[in-house]
Coordinates of N, CA, C and O in Angstrom, one line a residue:
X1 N -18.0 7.1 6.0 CA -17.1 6.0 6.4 C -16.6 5.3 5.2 O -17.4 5.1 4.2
X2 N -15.3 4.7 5.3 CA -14.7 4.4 3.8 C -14.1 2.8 4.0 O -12.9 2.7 4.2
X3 N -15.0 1.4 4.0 CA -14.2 0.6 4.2 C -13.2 0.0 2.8 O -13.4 -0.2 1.5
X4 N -12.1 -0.2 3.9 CA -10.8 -0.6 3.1 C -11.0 -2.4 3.3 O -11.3 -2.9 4.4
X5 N -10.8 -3.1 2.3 CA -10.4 -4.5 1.9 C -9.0 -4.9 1.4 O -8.6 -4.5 0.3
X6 N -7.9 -5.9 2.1 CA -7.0 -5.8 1.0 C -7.0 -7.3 0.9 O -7.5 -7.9 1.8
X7 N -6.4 -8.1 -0.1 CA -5.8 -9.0 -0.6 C -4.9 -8.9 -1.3 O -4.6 -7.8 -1.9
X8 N -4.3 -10.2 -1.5 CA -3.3 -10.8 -2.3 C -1.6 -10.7 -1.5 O -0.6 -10.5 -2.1
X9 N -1.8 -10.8 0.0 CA -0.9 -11.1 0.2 C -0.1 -12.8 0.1 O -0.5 -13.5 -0.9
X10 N 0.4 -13.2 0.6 CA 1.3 -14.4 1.0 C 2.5 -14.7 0.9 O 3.2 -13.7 0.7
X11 N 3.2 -15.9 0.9 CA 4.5 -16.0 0.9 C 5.2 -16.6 -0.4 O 5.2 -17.8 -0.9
X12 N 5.9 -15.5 -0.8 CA 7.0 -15.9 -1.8 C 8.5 -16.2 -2.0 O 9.2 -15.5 -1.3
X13 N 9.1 -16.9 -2.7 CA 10.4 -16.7 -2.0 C 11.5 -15.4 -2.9 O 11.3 -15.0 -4.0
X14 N 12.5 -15.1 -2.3 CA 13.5 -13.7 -3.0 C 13.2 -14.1 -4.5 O 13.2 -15.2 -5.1
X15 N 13.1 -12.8 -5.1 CA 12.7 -12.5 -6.3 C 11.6 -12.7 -7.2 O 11.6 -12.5 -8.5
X16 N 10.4 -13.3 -6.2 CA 9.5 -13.0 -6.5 C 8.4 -12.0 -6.9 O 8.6 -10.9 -7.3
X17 N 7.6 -12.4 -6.8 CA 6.3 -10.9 -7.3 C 5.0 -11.8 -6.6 O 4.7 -13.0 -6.5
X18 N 4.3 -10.4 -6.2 CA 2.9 -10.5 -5.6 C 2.4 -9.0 -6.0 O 2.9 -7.9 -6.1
X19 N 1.1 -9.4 -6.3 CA 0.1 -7.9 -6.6 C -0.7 -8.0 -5.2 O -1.3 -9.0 -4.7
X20 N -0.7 -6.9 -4.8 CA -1.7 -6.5 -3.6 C -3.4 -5.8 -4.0 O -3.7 -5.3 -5.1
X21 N -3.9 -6.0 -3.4 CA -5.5 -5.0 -3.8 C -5.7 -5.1 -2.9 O -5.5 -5.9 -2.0
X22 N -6.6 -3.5 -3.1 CA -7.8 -3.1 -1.8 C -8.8 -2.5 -2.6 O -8.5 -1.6 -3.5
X23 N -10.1 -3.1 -2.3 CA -11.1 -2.9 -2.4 C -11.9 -1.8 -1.8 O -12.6 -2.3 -0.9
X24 N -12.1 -0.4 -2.2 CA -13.0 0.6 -1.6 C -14.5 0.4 -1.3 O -15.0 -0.2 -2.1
X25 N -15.2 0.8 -0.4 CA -16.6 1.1 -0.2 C -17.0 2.2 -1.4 O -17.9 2.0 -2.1
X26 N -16.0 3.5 -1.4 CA -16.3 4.4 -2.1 C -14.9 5.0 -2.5 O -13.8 4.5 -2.2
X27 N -15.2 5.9 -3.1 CA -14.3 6.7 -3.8 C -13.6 7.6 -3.0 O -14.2 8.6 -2.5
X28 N -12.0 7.4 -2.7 CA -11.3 8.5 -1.6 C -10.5 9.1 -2.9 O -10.4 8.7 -4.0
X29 N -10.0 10.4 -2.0 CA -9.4 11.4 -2.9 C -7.7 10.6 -2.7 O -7.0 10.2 -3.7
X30 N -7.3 10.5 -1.6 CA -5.5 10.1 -1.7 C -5.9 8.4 -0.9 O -6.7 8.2 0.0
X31 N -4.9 7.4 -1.7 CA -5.1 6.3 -1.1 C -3.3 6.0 -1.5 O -2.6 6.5 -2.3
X32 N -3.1 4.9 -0.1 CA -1.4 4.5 0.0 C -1.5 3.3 0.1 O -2.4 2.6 0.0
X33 N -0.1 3.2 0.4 CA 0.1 2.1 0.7 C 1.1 1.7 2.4 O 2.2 2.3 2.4
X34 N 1.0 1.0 3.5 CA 2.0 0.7 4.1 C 2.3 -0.2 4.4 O 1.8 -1.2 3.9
X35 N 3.3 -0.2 5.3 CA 3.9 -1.7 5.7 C 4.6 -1.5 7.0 O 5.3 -0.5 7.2
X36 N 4.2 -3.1 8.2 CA 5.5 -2.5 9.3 C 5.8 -4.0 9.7 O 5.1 -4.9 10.0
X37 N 7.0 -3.8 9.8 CA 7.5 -5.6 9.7 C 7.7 -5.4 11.1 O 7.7 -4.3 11.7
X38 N 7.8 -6.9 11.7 CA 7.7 -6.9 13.2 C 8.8 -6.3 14.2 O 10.0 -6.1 13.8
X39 N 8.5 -6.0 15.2 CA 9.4 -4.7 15.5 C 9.6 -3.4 15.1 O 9.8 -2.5 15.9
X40 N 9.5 -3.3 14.0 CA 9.7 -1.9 13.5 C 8.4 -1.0 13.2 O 7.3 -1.5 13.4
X41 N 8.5 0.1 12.8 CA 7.8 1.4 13.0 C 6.7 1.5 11.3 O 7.1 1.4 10.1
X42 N 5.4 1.8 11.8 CA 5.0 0.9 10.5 C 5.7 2.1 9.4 O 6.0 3.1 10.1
X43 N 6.0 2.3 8.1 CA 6.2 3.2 7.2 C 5.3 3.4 5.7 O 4.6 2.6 5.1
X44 N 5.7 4.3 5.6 CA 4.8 4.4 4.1 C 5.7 4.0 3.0 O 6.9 4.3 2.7
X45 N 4.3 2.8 2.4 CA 5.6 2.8 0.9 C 5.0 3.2 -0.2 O 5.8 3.2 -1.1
X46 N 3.7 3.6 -0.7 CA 3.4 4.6 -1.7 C 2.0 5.0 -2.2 O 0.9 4.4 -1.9
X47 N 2.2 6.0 -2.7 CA 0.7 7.2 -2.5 C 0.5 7.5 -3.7 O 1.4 7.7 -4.4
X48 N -0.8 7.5 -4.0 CA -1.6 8.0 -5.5 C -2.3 9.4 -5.0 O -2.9 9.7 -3.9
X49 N -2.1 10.1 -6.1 CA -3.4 11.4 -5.7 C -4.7 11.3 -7.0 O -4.8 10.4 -7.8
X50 N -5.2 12.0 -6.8 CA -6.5 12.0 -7.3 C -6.5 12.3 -8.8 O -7.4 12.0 -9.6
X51 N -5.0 13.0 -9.1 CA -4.6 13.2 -10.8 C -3.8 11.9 -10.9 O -3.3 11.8 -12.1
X52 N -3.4 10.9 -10.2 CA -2.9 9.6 -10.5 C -1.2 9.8 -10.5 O -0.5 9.1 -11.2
X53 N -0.8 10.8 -9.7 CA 0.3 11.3 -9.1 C 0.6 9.8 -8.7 O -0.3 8.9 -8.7
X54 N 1.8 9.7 -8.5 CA 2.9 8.3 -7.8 C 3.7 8.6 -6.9 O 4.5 9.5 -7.2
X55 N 3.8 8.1 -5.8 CA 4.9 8.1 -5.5 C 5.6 6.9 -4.6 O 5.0 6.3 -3.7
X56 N 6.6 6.8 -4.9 CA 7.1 5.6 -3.6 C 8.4 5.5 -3.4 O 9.3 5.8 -4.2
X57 N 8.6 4.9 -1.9 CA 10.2 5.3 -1.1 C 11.2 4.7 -1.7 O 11.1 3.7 -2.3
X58 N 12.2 5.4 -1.6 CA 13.7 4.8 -2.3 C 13.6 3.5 -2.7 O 13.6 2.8 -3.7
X59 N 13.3 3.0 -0.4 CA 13.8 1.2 -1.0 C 13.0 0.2 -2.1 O 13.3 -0.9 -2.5
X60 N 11.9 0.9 -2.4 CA 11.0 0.0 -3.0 C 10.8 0.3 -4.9 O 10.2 -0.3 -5.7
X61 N 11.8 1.5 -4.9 CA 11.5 2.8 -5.8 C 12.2 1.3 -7.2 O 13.1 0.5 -6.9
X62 N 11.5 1.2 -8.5 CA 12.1 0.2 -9.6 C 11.4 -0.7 -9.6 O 11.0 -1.0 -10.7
X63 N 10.7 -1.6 -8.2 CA 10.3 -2.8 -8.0 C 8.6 -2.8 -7.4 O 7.8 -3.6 -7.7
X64 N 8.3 -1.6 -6.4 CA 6.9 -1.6 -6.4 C 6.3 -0.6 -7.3 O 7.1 0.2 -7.7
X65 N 5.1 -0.4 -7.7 CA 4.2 0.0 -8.7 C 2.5 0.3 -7.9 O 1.7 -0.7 -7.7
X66 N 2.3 1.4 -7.6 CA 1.1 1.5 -7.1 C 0.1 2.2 -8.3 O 0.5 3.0 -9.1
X67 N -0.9 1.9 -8.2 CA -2.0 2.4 -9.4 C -3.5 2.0 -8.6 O -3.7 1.5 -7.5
X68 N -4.4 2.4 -9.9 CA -5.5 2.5 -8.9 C -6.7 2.3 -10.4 O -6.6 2.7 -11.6
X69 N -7.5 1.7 -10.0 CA -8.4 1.5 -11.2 C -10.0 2.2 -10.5 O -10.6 1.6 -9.6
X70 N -10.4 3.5 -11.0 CA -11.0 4.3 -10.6 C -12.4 3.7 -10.6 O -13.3 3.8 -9.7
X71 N -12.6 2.9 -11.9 CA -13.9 2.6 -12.4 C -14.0 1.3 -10.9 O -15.1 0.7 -10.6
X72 N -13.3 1.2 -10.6 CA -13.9 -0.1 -9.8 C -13.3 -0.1 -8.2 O -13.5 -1.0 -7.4
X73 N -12.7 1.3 -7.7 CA -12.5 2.0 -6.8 C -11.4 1.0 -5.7 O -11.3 0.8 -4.5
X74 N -10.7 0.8 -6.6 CA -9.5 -0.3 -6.2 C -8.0 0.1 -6.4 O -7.5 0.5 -7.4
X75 N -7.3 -0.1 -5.2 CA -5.8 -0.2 -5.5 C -5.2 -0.9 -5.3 O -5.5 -1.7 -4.5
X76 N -4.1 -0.9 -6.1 CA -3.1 -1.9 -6.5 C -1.6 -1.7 -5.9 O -1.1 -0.6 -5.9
X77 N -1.1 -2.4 -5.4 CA 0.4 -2.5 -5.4 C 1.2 -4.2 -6.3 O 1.1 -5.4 -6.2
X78 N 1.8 -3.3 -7.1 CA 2.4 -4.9 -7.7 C 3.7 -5.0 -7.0 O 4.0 -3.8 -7.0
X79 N 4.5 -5.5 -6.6 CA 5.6 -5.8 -6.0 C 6.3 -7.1 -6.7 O 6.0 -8.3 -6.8
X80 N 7.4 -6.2 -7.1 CA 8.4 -7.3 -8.1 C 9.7 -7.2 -7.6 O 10.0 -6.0 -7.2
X81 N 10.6 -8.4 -7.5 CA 11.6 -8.6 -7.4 C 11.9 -8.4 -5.4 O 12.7 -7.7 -4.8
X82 N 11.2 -9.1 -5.0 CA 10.6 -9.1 -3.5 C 11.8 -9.2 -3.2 O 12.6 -9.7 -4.0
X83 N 12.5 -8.6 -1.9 CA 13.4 -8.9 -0.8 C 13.3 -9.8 0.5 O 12.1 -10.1 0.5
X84 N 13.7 -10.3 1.3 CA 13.2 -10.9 2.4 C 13.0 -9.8 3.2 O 12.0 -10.0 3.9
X85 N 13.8 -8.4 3.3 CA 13.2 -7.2 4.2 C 12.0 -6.3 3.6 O 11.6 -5.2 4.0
X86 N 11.5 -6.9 2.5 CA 10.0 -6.8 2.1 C 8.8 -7.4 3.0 O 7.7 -7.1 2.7
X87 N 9.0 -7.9 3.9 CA 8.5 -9.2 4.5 C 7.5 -8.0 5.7 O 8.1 -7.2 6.4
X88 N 6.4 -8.0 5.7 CA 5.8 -7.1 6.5 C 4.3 -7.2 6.4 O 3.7 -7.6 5.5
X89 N 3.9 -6.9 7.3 CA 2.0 -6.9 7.4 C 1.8 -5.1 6.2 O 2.2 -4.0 6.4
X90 N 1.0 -5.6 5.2 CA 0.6 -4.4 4.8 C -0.6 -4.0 4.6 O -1.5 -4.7 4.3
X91 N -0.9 -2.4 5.0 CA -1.7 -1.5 4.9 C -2.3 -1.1 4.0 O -1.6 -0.2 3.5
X92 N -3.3 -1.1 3.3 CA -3.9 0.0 2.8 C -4.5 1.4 3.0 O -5.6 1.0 3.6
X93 N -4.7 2.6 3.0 CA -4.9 3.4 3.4 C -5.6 4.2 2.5 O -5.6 4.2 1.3
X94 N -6.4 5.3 3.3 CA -7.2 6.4 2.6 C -7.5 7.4 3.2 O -7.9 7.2 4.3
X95 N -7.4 9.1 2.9 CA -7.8 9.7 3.2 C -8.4 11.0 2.6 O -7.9 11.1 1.4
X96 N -9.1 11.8 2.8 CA -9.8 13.1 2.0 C -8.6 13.9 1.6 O -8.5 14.3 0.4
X97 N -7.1 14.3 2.8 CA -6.2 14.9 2.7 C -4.8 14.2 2.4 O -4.3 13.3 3.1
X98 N -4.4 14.6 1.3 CA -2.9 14.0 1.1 C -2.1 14.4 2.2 O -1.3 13.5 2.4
X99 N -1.9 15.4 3.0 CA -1.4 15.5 4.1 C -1.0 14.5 5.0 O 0.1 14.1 5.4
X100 N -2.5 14.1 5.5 CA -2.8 13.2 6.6 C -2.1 11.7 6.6 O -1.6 11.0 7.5
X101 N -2.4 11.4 4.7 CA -1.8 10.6 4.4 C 0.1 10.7 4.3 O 0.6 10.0 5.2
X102 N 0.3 10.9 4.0 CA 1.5 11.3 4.0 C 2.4 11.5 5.2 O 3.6 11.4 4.9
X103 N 2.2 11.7 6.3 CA 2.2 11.3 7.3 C 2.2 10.4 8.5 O 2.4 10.5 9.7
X104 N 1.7 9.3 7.2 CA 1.1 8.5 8.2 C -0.2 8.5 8.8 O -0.3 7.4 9.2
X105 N -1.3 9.2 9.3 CA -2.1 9.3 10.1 C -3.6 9.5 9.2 O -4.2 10.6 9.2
X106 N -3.9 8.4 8.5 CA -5.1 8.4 7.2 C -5.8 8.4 8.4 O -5.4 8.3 9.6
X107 N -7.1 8.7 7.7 CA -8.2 8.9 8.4 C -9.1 7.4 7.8 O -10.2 7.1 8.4
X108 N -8.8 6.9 7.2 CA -9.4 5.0 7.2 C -8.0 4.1 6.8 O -7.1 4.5 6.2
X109 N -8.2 2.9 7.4 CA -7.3 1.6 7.3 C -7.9 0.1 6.6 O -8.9 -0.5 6.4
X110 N -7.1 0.1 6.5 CA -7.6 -1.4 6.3 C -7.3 -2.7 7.3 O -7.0 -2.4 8.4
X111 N -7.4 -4.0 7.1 CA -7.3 -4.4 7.8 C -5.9 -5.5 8.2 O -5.5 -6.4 8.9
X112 N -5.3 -4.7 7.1 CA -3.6 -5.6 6.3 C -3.6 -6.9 5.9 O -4.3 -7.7 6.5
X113 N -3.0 -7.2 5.2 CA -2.6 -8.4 4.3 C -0.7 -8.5 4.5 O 0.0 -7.4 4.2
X114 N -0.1 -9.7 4.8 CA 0.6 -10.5 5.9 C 1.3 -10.6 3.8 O 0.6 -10.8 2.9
X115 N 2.8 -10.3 3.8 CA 3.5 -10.5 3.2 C 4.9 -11.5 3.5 O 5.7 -10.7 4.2
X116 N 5.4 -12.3 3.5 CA 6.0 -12.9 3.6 C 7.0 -13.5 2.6 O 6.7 -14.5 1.9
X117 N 8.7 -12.5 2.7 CA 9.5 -13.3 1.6 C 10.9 -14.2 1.9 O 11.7 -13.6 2.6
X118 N 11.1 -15.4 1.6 CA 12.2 -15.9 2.1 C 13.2 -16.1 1.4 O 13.1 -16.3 0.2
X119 N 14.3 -16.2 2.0 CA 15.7 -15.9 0.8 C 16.1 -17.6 0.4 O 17.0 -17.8 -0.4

């Protein structure tokens, strides 16, 4: 069992920056990131692999930055140059399979941290 911790959300206003963390129990092979603002369908905004692979979606693609500090079994999202449709409860995520992840359906969660940007 793999508990996820995240912090460092809250509210900034447009064009700000916030760094996210999640704190591991232990060491997972693929960990992400998501987000699903109210109403909408939660989505993935970005995935590390185990060789420290990156990746993340268009809209975030310049401004978010996912990494991972192995020695202390933690990930990061830095988020710069915030939008107000940045604004979303976010996810941390982990799974054994990049698959699972990547689809959405990790096999641990976290408990999300509440982003909030206003214009």
């Amino acid at each position: 069992q793999v508990q996820l911790v995240e912090s460092g959300g809250g509210s900034v206003q447009a064009g700000g920056y916030l760094r996210l963390s999640c704190a591991a129990s232990t060491d997972t092979a693929y960990m992400g990131w998501f987000r699903q603002a109210p109403g909408k369908a939660r989505e993935r905004v970005a995935t590390i692999t185990t060789d420290g692979t990156t990746s993340v979606i268009s809209t975030v693609k310049g401004r978010f930055t996912i990494s991972k500090d192995n020695a202390k079994n933690t990930l990061y999202l830095q988020m710069n140059s915030l939008k107000p449709e940045d604004t979303a409860m976010y996810y941390c995520a982990a799974d054994p399979t990049l698959s699972r992840l990547w689809v959405g359906r990790p096999k641990y969660w976290g408990q999300g941290t509440q982003v909030t940007v206003s214009s």
